[in-house]
JSON list of C-alpha atoms in Angstrom, two decimals:
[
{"chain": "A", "resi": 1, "resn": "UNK", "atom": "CA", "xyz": [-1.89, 37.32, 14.26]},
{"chain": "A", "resi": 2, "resn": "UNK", "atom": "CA", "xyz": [-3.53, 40.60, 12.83]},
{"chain": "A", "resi": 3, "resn": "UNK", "atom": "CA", "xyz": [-2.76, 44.11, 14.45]},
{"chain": "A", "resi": 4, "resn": "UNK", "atom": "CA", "xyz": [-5.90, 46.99, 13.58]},
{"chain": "A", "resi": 5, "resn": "UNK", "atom": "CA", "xyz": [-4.05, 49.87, 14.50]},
{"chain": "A", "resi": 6, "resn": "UNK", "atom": "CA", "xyz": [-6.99, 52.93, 14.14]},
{"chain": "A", "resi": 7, "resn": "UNK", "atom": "CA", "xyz": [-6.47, 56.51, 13.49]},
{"chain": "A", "resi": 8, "resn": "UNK", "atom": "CA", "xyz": [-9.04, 59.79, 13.29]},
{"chain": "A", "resi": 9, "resn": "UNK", "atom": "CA", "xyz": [-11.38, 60.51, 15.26]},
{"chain": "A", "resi": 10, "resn": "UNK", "atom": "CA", "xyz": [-11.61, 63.65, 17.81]},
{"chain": "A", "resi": 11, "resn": "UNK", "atom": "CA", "xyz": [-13.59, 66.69, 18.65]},
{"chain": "A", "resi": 12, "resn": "UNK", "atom": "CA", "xyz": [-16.31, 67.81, 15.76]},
{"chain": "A", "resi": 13, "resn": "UNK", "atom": "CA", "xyz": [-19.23, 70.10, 15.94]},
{"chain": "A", "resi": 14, "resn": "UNK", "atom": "CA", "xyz": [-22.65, 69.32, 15.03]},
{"chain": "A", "resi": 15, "resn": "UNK", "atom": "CA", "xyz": [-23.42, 69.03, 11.53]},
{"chain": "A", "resi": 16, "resn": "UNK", "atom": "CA", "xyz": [-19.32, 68.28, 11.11]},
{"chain": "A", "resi": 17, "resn": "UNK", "atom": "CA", "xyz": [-17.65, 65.62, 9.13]},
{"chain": "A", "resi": 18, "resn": "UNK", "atom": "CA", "xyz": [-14.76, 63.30, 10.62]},
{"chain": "A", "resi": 19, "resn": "UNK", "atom": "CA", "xyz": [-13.10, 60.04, 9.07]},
{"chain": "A", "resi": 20, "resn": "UNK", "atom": "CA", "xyz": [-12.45, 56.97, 10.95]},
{"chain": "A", "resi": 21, "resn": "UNK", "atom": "CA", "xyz": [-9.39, 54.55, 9.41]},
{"chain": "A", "resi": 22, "resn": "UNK", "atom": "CA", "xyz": [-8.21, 51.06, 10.38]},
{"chain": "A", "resi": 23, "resn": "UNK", "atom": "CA", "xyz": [-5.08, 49.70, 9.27]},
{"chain": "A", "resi": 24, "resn": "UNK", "atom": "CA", "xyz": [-4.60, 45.68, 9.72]},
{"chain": "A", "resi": 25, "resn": "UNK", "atom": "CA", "xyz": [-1.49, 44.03, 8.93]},
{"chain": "A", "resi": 26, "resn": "UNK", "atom": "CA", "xyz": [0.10, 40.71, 10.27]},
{"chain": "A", "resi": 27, "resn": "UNK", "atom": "CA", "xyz": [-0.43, 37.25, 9.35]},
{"chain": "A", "resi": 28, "resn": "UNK", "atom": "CA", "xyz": [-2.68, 36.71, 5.87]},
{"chain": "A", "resi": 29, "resn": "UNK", "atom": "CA", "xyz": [-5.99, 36.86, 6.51]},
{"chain": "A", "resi": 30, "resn": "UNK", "atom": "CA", "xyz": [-9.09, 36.46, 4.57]},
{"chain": "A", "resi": 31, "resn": "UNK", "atom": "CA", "xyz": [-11.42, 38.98, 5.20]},
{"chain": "A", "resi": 32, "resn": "UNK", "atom": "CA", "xyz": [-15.09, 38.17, 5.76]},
{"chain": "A", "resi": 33, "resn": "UNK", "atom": "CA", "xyz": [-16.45, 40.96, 7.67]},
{"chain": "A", "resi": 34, "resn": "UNK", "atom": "CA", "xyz": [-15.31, 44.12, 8.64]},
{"chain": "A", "resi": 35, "resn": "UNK", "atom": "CA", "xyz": [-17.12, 46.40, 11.11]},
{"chain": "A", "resi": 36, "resn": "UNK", "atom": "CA", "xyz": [-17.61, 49.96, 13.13]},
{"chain": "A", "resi": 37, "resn": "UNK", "atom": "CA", "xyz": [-18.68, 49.38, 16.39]},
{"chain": "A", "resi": 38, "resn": "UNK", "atom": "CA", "xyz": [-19.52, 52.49, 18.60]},
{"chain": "A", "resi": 39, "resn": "UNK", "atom": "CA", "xyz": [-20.07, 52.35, 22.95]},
{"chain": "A", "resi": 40, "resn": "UNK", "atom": "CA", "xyz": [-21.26, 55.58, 24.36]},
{"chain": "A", "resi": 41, "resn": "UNK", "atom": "CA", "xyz": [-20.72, 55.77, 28.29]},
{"chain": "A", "resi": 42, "resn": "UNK", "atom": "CA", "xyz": [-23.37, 53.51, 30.04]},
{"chain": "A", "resi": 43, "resn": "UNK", "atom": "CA", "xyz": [-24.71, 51.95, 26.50]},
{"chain": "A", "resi": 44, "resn": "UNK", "atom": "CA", "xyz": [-24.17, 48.84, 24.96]},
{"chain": "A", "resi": 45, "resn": "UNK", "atom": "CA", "xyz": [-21.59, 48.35, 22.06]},
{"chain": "A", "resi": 46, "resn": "UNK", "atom": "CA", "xyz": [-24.03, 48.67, 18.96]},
{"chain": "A", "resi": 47, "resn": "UNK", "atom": "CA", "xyz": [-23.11, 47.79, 15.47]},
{"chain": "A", "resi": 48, "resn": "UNK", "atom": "CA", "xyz": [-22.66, 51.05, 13.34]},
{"chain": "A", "resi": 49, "resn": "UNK", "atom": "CA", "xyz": [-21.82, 49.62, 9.62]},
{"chain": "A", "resi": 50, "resn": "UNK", "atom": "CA", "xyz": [-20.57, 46.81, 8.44]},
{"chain": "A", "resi": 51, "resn": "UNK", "atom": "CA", "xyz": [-19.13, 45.72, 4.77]},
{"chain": "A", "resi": 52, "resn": "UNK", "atom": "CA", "xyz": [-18.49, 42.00, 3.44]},
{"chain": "A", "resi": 53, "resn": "UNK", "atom": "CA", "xyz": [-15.78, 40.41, 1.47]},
{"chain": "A", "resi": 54, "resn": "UNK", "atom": "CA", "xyz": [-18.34, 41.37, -1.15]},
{"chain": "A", "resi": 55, "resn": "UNK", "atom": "CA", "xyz": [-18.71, 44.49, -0.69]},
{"chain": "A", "resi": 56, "resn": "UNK", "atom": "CA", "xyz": [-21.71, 44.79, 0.44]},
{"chain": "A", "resi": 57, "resn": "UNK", "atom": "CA", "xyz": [-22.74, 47.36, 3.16]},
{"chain": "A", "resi": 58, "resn": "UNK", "atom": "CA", "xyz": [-25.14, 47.71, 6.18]},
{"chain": "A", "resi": 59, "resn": "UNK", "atom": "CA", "xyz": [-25.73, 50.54, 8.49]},
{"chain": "A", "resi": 60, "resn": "UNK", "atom": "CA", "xyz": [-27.74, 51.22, 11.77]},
{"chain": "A", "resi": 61, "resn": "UNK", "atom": "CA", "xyz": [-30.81, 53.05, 11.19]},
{"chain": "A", "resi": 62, "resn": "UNK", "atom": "CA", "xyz": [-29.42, 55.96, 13.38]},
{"chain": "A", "resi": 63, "resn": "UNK", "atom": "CA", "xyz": [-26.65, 56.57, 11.21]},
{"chain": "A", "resi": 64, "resn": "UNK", "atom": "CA", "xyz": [-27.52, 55.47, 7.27]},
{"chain": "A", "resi": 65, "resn": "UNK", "atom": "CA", "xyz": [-27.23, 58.61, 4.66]},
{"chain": "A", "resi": 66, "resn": "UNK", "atom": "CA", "xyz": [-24.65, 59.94, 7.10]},
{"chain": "A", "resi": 67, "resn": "UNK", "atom": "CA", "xyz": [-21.79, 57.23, 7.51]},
{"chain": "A", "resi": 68, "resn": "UNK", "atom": "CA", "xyz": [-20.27, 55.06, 4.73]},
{"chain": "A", "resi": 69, "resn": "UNK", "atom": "CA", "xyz": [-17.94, 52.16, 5.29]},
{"chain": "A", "resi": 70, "resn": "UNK", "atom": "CA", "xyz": [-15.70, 51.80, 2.46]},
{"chain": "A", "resi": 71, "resn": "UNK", "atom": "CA", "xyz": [-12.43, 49.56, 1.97]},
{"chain": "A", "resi": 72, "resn": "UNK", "atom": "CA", "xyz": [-9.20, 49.87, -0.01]},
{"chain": "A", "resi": 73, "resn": "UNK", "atom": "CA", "xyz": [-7.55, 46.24, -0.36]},
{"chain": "A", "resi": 74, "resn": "UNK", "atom": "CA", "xyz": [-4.33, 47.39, -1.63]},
{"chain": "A", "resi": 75, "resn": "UNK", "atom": "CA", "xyz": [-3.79, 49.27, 1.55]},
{"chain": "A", "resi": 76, "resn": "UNK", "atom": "CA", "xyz": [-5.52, 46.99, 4.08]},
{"chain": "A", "resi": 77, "resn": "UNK", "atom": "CA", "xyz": [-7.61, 49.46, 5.10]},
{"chain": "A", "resi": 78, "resn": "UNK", "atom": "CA", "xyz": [-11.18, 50.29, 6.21]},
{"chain": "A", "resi": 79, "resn": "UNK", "atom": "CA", "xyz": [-12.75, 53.46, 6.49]},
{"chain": "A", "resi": 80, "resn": "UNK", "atom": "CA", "xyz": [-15.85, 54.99, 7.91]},
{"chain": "A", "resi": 81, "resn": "UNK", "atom": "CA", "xyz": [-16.45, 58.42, 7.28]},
{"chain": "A", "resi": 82, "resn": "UNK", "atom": "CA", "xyz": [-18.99, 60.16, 8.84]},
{"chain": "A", "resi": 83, "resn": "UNK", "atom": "CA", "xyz": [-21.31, 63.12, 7.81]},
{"chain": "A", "resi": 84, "resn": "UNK", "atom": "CA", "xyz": [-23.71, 65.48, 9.74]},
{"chain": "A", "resi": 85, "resn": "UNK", "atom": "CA", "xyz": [-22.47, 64.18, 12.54]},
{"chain": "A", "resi": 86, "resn": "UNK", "atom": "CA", "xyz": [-25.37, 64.58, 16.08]},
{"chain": "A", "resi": 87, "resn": "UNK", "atom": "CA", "xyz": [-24.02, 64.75, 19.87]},
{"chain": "A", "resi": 88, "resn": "UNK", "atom": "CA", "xyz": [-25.35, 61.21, 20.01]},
{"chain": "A", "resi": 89, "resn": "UNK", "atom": "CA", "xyz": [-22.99, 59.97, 17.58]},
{"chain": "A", "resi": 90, "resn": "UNK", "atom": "CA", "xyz": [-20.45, 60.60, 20.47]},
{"chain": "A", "resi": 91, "resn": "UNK", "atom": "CA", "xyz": [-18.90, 57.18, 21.45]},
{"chain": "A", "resi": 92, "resn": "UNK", "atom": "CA", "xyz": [-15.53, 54.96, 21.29]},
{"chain": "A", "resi": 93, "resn": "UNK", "atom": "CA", "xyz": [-15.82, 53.60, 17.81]},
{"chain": "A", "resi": 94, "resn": "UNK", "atom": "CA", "xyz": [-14.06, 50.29, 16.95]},
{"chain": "A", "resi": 95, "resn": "UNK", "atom": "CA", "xyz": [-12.89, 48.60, 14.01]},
{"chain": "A", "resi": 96, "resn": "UNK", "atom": "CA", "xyz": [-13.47, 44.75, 13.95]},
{"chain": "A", "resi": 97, "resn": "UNK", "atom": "CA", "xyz": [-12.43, 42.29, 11.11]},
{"chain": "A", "resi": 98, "resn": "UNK", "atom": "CA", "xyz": [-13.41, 38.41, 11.10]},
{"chain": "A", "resi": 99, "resn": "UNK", "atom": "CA", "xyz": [-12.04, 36.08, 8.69]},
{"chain": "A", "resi": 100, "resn": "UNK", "atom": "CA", "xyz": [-10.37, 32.86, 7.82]},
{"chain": "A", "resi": 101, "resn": "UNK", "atom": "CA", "xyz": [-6.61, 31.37, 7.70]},
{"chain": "A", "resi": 102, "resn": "UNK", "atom": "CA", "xyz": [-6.25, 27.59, 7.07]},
{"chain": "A", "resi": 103, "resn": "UNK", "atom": "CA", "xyz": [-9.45, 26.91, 8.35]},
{"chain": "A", "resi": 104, "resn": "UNK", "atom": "CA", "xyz": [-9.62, 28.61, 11.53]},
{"chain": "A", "resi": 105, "resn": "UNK", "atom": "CA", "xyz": [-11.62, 31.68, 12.13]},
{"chain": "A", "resi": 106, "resn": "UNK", "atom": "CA", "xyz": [-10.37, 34.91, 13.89]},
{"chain": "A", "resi": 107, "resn": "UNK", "atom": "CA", "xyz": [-11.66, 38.04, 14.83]},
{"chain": "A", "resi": 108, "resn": "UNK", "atom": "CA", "xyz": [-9.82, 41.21, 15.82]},
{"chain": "A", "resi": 109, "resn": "UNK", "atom": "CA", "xyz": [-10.58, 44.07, 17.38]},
{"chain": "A", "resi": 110, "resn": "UNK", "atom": "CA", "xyz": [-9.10, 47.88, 16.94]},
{"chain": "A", "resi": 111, "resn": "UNK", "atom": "CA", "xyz": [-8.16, 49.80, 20.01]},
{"chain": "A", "resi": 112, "resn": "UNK", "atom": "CA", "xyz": [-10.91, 52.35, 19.88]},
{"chain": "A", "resi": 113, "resn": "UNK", "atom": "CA", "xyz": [-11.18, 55.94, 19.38]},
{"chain": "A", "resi": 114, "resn": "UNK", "atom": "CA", "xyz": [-12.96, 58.60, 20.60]},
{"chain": "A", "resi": 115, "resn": "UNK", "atom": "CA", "xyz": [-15.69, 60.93, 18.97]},
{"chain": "A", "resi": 116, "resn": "UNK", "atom": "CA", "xyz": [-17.01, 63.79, 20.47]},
{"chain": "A", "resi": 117, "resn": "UNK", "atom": "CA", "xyz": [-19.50, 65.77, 18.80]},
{"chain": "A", "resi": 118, "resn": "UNK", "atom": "CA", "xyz": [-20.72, 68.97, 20.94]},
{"chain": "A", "resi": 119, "resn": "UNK", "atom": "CA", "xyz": [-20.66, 72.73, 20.09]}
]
């Protein structure tokens, strides 16, 4: 079993920065994907930026050259920090990890935090 226990978020004015972190720990897991997922109220959950065991990185249109996903290993962590933030960037944002143990796959999901950006 893998706990994603995310921190950060909050209130942040237009234009404002705010960093998103999610911590796994648990069972050993091998990491295939981990994502930012965002749900405003009455939208669907969209993908916001994902990163591969690789390392490689994709974004939503609506938020690349703003937002970077990043990882540190050592720490089990993912981060998505997020630039010039826009009042439609306000959603729950939530971490999710997929990946392998002995064969079977798993994914996990973070509890979600909230970001409001207003003035």
């Amino acid at each position: 079993q893998v706990q994603l226990v995310q921190s950060g978020g909050g209130l942040v004015q237009p234009g404002g920065s705010l960093g998103l972190s999610c911590v796994a720990s648990g069972s050993r897991f091998s990491i295939e994907h981990i994502a930012w997922y965002r749900q405003a109220p009455g939208k669907q959950r969209e993908l916001v930026a994902r990163i591969t065991r690789g390392g490689s990185t994709d974004y939503a249109d609506s938020v690349k050259g703003r937002f970077t996903i990043s990882r540190d290993n050592a720490k089990n962590t993912v981060y998505l920090q997020m630039n010039s933030l826009k009042p439609e960037d306000t959603a729950v944002y939530y971490c999710h990890e997929v990946g392998t143990l002995e064969g079977y796959e798993y994914d996990y999901w973070g509890q979600g935090t909230q970001v409001t950006v207003s003035s």
